[in-house]
């Protein structure tokens, strides 16, 4: 009987470790120069400061998957700044980095780079076909790696942005977000921000407007430049009035 009682806690401990989330991009997410670049682009800094921080990070001896992920953030930054020419320039660099990824990269790194690249292209062009490809890539990536912080959060965003008729669901997104939120040990600053933004959006869609604003406040204490912030706050104000 005592032996059984000992086995049960050990089994539960093993089960918990199997369910723990991981970060295959932890080296990059903890790089001071990458974090410095994010501080500029995710807080709406000037293009001059963004390019300086970007150049400093890219001057390091980094992998092509890391280069690809840095370019992804530059694409989004310039698109949000209204500079499509520079967004396209960095997209071209992202595509080149992706094409240069060699066999030393893990499958999760390579597939994430592909998903990010297509997502960045869709962010610029808005083409329906590219959007569908981006959605399918992320859905398949989540099936393979549901225990990755970044991938789980991006799948939640996919469910939030996809129309219900095409399989989107804020309730399914909330389920993923809540699971990640319950197990945030080792999560990066960037993924924490993304998690808070995803939950703010999901709560807004769930008509929990006050709590949504609270999550927005927590997110903007990390980074402040995101076109979705004002949109969510407007939806929350509108929801409270109705």
PDB file of C-alpha atoms in Angstrom, residues 33 37 47-62 67 70-71 74 90 93:
ATOM      1  CA  UNK A  33      20.794  42.839 -28.075  1.00  0.00           C
ATOM      2  CA  UNK A  37      15.865  45.731 -30.544  1.00  0.00           C
ATOM      3  CA  UNK A  47      13.285  54.157 -37.537  1.00  0.00           C
ATOM      4  CA  UNK A  48      16.835  55.382 -36.911  1.00  0.00           C
ATOM      5  CA  UNK A  49      16.888  53.797 -33.456  1.00  0.00           C
ATOM      6  CA  UNK A  50      15.205  50.654 -34.791  1.00  0.00           C
ATOM      7  CA  UNK A  51      17.773  50.188 -37.557  1.00  0.00           C
ATOM      8  CA  UNK A  52      20.650  50.833 -35.153  1.00  0.00           C
ATOM      9  CA  UNK A  53      19.371  48.236 -32.674  1.00  0.00           C
ATOM     10  CA  UNK A  54      18.617  45.829 -35.525  1.00  0.00           C
ATOM     11  CA  UNK A  55      22.138  46.216 -36.983  1.00  0.00           C
ATOM     12  CA  UNK A  56      23.717  45.592 -33.577  1.00  0.00           C
ATOM     13  CA  UNK A  57      21.787  42.361 -33.121  1.00  0.00           C
ATOM     14  CA  UNK A  58      22.350  41.117 -36.676  1.00  0.00           C
ATOM     15  CA  UNK A  59      26.112  41.796 -36.466  1.00  0.00           C
ATOM     16  CA  UNK A  60      26.447  38.892 -34.057  1.00  0.00           C
ATOM     17  CA  UNK A  61      27.248  35.303 -34.965  1.00  0.00           C
ATOM     18  CA  UNK A  62      23.640  34.109 -35.023  1.00  0.00           C
ATOM     19  CA  UNK A  67      17.930  36.210 -38.397  1.00  0.00           C
ATOM     20  CA  UNK A  70      14.426  39.273 -36.152  1.00  0.00           C
ATOM     21  CA  UNK A  71      13.347  40.224 -39.681  1.00  0.00           C
ATOM     22  CA  UNK A  74      11.106  44.427 -38.377  1.00  0.00           C
ATOM     23  CA  UNK A  90      12.826  43.326 -44.476  1.00  0.00           C
ATOM     24  CA  UNK A  93      15.630  39.604 -46.046  1.00  0.00           C
TER      25      UNK A  93
END
